[in-house]
PDB file of C-alpha atoms in Angstrom:
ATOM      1  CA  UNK R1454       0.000   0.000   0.000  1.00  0.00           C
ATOM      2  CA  UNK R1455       2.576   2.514   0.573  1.00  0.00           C
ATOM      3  CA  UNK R1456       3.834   2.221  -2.775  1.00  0.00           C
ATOM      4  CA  UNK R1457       0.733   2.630  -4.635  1.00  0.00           C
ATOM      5  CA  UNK R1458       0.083   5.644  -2.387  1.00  0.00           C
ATOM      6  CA  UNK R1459       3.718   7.082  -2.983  1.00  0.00           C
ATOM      7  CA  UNK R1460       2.851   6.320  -6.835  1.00  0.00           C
ATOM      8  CA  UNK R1461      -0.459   7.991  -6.703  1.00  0.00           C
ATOM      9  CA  UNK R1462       1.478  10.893  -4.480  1.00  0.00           C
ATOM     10  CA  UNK R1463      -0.957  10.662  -1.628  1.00  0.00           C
ATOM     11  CA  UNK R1464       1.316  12.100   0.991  1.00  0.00           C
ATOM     12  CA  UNK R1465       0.265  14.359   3.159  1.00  0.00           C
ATOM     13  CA  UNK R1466      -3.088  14.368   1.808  1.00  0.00           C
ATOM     14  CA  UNK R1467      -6.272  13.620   3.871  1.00  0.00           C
ATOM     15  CA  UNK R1468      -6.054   9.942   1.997  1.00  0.00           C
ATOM     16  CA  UNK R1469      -5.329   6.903   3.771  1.00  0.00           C
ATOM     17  CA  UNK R1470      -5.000   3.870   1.313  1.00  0.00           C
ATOM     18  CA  UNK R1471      -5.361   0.683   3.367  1.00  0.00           C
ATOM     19  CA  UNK R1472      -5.026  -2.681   2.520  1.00  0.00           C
ATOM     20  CA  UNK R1473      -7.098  -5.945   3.836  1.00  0.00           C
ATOM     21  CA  UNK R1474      -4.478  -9.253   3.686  1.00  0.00           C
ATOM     22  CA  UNK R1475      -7.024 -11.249   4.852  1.00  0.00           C
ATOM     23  CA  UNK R1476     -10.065 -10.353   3.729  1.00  0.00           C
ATOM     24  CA  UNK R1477     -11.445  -9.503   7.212  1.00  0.00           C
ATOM     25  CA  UNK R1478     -13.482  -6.254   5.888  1.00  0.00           C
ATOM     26  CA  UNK R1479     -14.004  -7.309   2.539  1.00  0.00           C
ATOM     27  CA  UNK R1480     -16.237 -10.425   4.162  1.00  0.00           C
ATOM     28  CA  UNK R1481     -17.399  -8.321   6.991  1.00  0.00           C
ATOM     29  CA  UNK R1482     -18.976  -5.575   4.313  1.00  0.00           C
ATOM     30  CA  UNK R1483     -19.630  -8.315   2.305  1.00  0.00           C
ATOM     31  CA  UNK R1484     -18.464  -7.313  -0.938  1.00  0.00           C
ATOM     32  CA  UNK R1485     -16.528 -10.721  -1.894  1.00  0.00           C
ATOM     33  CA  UNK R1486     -16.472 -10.899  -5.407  1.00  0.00           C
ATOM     34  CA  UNK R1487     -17.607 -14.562  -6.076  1.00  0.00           C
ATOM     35  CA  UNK R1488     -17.938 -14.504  -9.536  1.00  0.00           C
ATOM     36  CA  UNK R1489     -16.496 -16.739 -11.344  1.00  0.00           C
ATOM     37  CA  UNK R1490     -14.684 -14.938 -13.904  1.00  0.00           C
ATOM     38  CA  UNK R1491     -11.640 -13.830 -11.297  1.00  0.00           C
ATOM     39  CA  UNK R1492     -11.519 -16.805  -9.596  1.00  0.00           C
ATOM     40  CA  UNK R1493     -10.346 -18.731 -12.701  1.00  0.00           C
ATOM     41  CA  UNK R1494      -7.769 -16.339 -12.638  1.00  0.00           C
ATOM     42  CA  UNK R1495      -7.082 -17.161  -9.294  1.00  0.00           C
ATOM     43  CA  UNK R1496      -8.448 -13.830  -8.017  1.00  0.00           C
ATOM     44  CA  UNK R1497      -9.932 -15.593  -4.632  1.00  0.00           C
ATOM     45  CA  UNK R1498     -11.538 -13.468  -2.479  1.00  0.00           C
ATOM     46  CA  UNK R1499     -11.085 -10.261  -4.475  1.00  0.00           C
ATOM     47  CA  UNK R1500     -13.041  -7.218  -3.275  1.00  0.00           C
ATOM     48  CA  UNK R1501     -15.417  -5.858  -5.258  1.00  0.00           C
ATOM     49  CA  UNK R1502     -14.690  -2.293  -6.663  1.00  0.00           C
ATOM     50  CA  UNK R1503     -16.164   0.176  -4.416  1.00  0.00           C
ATOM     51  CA  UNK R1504     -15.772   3.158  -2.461  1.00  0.00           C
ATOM     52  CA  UNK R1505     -16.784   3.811   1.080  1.00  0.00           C
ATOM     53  CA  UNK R1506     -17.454   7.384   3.226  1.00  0.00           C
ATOM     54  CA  UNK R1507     -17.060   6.857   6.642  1.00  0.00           C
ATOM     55  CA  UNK R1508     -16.916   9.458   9.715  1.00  0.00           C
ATOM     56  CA  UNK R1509     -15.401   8.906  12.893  1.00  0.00           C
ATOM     57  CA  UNK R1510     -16.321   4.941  12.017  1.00  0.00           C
ATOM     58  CA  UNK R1511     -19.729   5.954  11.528  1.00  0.00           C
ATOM     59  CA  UNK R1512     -20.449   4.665   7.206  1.00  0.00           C
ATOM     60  CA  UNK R1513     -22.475   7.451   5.579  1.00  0.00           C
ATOM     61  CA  UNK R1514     -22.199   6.083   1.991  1.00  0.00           C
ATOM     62  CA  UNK R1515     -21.266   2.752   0.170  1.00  0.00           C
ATOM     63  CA  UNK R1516     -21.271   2.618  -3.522  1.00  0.00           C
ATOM     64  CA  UNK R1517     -20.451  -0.842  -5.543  1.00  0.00           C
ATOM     65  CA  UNK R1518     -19.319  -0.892  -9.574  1.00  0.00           C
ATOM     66  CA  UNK R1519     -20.768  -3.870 -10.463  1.00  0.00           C
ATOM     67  CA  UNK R1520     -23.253  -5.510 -13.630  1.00  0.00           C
ATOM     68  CA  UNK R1521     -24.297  -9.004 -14.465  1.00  0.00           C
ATOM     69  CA  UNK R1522     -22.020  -8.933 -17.176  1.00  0.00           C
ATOM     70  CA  UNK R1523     -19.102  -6.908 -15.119  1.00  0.00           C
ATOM     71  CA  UNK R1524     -18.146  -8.301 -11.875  1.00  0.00           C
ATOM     72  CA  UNK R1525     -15.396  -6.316 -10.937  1.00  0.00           C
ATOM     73  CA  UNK R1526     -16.857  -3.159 -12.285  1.00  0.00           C
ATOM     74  CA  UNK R1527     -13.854  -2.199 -14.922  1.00  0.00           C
ATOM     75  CA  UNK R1528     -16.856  -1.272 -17.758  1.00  0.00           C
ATOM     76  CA  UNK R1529     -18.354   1.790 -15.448  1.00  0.00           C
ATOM     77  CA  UNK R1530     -17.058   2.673 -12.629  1.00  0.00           C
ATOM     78  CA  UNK R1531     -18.063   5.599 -12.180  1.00  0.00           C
ATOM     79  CA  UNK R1532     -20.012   5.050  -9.259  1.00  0.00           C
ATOM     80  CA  UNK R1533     -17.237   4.503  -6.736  1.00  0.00           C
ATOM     81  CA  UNK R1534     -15.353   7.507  -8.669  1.00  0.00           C
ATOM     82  CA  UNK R1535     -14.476  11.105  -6.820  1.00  0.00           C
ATOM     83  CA  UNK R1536     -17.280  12.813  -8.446  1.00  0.00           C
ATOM     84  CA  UNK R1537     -20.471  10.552  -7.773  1.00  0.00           C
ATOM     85  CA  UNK R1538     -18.732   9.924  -4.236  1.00  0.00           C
ATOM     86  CA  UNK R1539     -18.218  13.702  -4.050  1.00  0.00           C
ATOM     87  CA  UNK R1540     -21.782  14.208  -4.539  1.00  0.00           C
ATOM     88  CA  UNK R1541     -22.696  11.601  -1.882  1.00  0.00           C
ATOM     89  CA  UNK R1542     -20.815  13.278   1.153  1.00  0.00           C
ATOM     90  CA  UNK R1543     -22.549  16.623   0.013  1.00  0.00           C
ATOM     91  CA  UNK R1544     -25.673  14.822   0.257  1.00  0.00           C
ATOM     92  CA  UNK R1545     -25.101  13.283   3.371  1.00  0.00           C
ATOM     93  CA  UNK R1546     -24.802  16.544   5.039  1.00  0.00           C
TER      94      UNK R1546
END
């Protein structure tokens, strides 16, 4: 994780990249991809593509990229993108 956030020069920002080795959130939120697409790729337990806005550990929005034909959400996702997640902090105000 560091790397990718040196590479996507997070630094001082207010962005925190974290990673999940074991899966522990990605089952808890359960967003395990189980398609099985990535998994013949041996992409097990993959996390969907999604972003989350959370306050002081308190989730105010959750937005997947997902279609039936588009597990992991790499045709639109523009749901879990800055603007539409943007726009769902302003309207969770």
């Amino acid at each position: 994780m560091q790397a990718w956030a040196k590479d996507q020069k997070t630094g001082l920002s207010m962005v925190q990249l974290m990673g999940d080795p074991a899966g522990d959130l990605t089952k808890a939120l359960d967003m395990e991809m189980t398609h099985p697409g990535p998994m013949e790729k041996g992409l097990y337990g993959r996390c969907k593509r999604s972003a989350v806005y959370a306050v002081n550990g308190t989730i105010k929005a959750v937005h997947i990229s997902e279609g039936p034909d588009d597990p992991a959400g790499d045709g639109d996702p523009s749901h879990t993108l800055a603007e539409a997640m943007l726009k769902a902090i302003e309207e969770s105000k």
